[in-house]
XYZ file of C-alpha atoms in Angstrom:
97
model
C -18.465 -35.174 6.540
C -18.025 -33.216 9.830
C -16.133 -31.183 8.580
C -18.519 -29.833 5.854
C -20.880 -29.755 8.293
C -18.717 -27.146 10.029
C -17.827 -25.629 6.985
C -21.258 -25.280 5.925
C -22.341 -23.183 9.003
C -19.817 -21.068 9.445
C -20.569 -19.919 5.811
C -24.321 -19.630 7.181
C -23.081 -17.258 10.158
C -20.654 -15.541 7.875
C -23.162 -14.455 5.189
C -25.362 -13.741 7.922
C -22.662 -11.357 9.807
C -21.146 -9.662 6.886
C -22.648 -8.166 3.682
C -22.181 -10.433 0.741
C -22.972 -8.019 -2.148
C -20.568 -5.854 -4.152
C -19.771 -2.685 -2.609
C -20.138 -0.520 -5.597
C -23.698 -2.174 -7.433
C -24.449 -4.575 -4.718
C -24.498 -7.590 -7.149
C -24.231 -10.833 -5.390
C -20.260 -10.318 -4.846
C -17.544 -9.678 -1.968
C -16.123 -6.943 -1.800
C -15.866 -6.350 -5.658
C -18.253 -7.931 -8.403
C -16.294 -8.942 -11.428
C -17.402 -5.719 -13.273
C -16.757 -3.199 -10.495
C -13.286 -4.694 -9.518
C -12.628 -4.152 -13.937
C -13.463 -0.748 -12.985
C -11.367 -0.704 -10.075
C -8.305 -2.021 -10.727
C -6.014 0.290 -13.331
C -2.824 0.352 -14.830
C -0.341 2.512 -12.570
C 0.973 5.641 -13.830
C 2.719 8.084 -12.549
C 1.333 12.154 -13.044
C 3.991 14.927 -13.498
C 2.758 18.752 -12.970
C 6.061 20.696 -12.591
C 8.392 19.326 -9.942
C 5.675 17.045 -8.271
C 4.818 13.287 -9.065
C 1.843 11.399 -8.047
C 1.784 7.704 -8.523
C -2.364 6.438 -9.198
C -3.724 3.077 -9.479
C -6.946 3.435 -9.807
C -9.223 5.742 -12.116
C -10.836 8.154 -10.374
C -15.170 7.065 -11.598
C -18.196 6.388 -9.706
C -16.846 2.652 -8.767
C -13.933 4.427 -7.077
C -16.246 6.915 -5.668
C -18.381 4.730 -3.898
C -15.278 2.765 -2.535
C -13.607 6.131 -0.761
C -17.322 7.344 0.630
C -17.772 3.721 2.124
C -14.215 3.938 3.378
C -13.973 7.474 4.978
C -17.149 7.820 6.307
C -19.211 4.886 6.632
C -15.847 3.106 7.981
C -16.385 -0.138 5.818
C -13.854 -2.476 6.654
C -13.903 -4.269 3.527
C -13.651 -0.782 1.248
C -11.069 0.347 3.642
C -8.723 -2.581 2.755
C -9.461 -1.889 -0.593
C -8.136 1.747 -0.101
C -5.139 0.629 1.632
C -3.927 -1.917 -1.354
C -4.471 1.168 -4.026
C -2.586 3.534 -1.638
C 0.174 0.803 -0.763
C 0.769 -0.165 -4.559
C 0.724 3.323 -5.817
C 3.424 3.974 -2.650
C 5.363 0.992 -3.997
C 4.793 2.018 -7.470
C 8.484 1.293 -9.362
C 8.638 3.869 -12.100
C 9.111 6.965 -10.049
C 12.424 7.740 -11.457
C-alpha cells in the first residue's frame, strides 16, 4: 500500500515536471503517440547515388520534421533521444555491403 502511495506521487510530480503529450500532435502520449511513432519508425534502407551510401530509418514527413526542430533547436531531451536511436540504427544498419 505504501508503496503505491509512493508510486502514485511520483507519477503526480513526474507529469507535473515533464510534458506528457506526443511530441509531434500533442495527443495524450510520451514521447510518441501510437500514430506519430507509425509515422516515425521505417523500414531501413540503404540510398546509392554513385559511389556514396546513406543508410535511413526514418521517412523524411512532417512527424520527422517536428522531431529534428524540437531536437536541434528547442533542445528537447526526449526528441533528442529519439534522434540518436534513428542515427545509431541507421549507423548500425547491416546491409551496407
Amino acid at each position: 500500500m505504501f508503496r503505491s502511495y509512493l508510486s502514485s506521487i511520483i507519477q503526480g510530480l513526474d507529469s507535473l515536471t515533464f510534458d506528457q503529450s506526443c511530441l509531434a500532435c500533442e495527443e495524450p502520449a510520451r514521447p510518441l503517440c501510437g500514430q506519430c511513432n507509425q509515422s516515425w519508425k521505417a523500414v531501413s534502407t540503404i540510398h546509392r547515388q554513385g559511389n556514396l551510401s546513406i543508410a535511413s530509418t526514418i521517412s523524411y514527413n512532417q512527424v520527422a520534421s517536428t522531431v529534428v526542430v524540437l531536437a536541434k533547436e528547442n533542445q528537447i531531451k526526449s526528441a533528442e533521444k529519439l534522434m540518436i536511436e534513428a542515427l545509431t540504427n541507421s549507423m548500425l544498419y547491416r546491409d551496407w555491403e
